[in-house]
Short mmCIF file of N, CA and C in Angstrom, two decimals:
data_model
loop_
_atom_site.label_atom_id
_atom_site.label_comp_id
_atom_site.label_asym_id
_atom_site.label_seq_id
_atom_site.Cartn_x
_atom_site.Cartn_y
_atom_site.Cartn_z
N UNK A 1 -1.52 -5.77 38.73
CA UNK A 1 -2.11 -5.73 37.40
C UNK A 1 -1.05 -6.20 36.40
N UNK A 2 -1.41 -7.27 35.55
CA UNK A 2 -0.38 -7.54 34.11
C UNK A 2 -0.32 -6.70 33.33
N UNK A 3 0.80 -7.19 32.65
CA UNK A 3 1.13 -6.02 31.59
C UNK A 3 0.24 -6.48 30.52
N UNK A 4 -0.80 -6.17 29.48
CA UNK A 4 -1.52 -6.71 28.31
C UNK A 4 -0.63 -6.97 27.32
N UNK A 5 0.34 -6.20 27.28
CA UNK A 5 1.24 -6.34 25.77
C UNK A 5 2.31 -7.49 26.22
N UNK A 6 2.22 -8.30 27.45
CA UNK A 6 2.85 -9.35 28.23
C UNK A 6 3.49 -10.44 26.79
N UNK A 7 1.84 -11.17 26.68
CA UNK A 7 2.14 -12.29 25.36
C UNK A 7 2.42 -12.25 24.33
N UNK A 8 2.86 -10.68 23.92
CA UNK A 8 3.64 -10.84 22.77
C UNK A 8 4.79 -10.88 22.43
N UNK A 9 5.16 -11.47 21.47
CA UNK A 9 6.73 -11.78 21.81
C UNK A 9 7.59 -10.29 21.34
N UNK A 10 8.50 -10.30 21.80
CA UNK A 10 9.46 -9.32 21.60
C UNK A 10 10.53 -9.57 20.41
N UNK A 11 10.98 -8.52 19.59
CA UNK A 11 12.05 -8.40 18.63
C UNK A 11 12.89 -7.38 18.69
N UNK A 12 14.18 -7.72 18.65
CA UNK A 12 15.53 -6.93 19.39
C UNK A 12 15.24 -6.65 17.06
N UNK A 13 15.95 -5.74 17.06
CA UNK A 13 16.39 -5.69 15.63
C UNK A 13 17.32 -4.08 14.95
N UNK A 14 18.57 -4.86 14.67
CA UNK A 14 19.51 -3.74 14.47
C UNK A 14 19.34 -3.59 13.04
N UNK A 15 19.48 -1.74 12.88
CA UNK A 15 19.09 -1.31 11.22
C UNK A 15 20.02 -0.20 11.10
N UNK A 16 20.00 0.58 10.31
CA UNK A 16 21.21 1.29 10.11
C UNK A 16 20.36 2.71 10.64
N UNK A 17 21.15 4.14 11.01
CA UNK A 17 20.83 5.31 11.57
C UNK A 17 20.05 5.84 10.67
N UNK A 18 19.81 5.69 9.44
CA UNK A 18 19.38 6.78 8.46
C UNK A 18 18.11 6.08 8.38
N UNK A 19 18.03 4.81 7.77
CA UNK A 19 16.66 4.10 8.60
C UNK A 19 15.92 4.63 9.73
N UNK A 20 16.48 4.55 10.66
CA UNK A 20 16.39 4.42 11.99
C UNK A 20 15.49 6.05 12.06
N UNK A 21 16.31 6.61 11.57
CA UNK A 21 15.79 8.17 11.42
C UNK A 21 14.52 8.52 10.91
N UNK A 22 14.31 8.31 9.66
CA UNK A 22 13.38 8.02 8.94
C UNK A 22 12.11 7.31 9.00
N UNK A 23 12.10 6.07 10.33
CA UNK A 23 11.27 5.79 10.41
C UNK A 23 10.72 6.46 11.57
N UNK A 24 11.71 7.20 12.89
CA UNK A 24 10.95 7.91 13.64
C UNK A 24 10.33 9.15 12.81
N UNK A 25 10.75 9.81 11.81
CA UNK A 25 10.36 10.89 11.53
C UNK A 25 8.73 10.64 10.71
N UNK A 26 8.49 9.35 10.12
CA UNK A 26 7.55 9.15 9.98
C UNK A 26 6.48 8.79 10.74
N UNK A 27 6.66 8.23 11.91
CA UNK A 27 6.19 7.68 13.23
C UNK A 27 5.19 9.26 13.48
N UNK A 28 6.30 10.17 13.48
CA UNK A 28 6.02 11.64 14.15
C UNK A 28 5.08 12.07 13.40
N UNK A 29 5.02 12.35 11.50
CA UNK A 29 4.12 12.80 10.67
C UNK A 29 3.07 12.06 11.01
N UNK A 30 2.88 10.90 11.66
CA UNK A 30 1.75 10.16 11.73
C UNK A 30 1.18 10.14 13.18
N UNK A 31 1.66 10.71 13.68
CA UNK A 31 1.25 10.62 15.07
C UNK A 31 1.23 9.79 15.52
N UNK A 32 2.27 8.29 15.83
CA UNK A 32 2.34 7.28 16.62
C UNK A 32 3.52 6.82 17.27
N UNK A 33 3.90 5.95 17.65
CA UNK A 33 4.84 5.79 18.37
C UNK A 33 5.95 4.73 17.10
N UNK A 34 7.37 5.01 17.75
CA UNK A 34 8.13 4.06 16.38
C UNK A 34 7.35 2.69 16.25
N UNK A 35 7.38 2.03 17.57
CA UNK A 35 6.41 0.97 17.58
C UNK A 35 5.68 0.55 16.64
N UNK A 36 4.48 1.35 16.50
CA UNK A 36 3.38 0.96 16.13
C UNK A 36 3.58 1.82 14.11
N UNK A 37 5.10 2.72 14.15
CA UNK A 37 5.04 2.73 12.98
C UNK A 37 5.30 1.43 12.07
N UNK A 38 6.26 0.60 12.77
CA UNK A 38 7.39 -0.37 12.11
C UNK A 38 6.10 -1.64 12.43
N UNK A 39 5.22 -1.48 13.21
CA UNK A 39 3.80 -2.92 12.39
C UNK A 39 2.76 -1.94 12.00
N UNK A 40 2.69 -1.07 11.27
CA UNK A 40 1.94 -0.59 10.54
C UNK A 40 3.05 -1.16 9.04
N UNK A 41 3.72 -0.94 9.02
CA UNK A 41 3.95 -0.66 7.76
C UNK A 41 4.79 -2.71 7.44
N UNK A 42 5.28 -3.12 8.16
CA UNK A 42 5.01 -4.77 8.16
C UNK A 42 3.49 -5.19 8.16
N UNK A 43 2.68 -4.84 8.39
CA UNK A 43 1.59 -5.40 8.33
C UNK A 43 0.90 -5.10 6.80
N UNK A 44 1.59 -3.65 6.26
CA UNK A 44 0.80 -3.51 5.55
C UNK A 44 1.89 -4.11 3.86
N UNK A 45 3.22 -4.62 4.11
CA UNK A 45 3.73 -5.45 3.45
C UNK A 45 2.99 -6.53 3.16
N UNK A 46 2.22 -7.17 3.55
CA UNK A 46 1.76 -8.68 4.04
C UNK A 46 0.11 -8.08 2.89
N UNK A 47 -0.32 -7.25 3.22
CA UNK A 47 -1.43 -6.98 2.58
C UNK A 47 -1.23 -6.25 1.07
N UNK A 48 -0.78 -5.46 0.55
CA UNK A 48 -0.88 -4.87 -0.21
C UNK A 48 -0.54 -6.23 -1.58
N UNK A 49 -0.80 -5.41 -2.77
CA UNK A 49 -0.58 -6.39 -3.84
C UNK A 49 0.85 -6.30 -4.53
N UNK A 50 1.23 -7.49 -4.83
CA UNK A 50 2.77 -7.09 -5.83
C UNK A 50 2.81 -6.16 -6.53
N UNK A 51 3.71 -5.60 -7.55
CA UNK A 51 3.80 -4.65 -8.46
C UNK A 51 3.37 -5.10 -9.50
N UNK A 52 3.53 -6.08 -10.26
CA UNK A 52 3.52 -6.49 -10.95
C UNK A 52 1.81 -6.87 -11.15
N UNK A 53 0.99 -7.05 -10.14
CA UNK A 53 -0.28 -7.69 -10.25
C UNK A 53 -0.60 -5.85 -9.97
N UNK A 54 -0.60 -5.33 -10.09
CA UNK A 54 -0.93 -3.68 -9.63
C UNK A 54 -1.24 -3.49 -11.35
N UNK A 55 0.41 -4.02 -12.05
CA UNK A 55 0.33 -3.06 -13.44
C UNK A 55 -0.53 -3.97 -14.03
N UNK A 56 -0.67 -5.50 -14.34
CA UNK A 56 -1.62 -6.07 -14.99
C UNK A 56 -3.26 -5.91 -14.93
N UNK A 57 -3.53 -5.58 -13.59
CA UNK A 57 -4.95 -4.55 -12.89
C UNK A 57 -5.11 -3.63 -13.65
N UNK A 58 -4.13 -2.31 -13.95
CA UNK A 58 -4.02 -1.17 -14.25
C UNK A 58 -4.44 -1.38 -16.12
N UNK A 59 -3.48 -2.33 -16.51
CA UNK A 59 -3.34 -2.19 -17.96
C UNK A 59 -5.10 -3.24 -18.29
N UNK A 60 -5.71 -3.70 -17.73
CA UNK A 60 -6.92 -4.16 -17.83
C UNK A 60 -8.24 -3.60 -17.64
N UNK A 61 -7.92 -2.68 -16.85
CA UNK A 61 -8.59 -1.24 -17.13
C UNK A 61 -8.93 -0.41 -18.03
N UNK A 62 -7.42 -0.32 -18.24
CA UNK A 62 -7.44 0.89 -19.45
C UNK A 62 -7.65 0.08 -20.52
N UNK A 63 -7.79 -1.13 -20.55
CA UNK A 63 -8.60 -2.30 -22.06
C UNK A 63 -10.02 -2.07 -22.11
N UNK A 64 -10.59 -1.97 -20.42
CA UNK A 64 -12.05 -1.93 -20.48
C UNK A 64 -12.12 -0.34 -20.62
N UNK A 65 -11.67 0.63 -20.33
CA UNK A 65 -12.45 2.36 -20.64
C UNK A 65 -11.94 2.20 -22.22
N UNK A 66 -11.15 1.84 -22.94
CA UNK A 66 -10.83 1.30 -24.27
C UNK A 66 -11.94 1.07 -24.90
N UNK A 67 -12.50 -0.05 -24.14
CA UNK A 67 -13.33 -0.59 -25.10
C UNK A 67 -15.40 -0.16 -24.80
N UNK A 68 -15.02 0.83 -23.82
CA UNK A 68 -16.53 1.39 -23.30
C UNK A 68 -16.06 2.55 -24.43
N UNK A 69 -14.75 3.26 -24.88
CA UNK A 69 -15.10 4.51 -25.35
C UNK A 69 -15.41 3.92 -26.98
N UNK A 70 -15.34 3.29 -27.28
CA UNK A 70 -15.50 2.68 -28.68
C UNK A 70 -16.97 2.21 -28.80
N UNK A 71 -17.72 1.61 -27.95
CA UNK A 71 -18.55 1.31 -27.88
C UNK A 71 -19.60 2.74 -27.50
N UNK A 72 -19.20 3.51 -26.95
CA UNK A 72 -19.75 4.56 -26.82
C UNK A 72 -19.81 5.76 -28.05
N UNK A 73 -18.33 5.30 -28.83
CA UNK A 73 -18.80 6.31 -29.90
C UNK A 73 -19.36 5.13 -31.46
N UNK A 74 -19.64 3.89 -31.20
CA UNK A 74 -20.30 3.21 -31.96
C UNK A 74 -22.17 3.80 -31.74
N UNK A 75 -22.25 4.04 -30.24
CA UNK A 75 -23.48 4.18 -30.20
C UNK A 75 -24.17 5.86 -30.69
N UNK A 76 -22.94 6.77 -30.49
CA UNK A 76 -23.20 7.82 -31.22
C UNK A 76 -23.51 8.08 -32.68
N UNK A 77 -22.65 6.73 -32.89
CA UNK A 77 -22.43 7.03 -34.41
C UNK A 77 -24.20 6.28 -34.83
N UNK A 78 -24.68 5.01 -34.32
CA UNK A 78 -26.11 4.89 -34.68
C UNK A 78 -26.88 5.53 -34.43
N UNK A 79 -27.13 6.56 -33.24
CA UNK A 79 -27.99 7.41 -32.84
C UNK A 79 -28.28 8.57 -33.60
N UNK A 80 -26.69 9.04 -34.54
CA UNK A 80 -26.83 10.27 -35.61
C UNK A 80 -27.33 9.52 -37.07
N UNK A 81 -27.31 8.46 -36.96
CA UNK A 81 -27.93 7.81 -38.70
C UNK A 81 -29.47 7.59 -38.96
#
């Protein structure tokens, strides 16, 4: 029988102990193996959004509940006249 995890390629990669530590100890809170912690969290580099496009999201938001609460107390204010 082959091994399935055969065709993937392999990566040797030296990091420092406190790293090293840290990422088993998270591996453990998560219940997986270091493995599959260190492409969980490369994989999820690749996906997530910059910081920067996070705060421009964020601050465009708070323009639109801005401008629903204004509009909301415009409509109070015609509903009491």
């Amino acid at each position: 029988m082959s091994d399935p995890l055969a065709h993937f390629p392999q990566l040797t990669l030296r990091i420092a102990d406190k790293l090293h530590d840290r990422l088993k100890a998270s591996a453990q809170a998560n219940h997986q193996s270091l493995e599959a912690e260190v492409i969980a969290r490369l994989e999820g580099s690749f996906t997530t959004q910059p910081q920067e496009s996070l705060a421009e999201g964020h601050q465009a938001l708070l323009d639109k509940l801005h401008r629903l609460e204004d509009l909301a107390e415009e409509a109070s204010h015609s509903a009491d006249a």
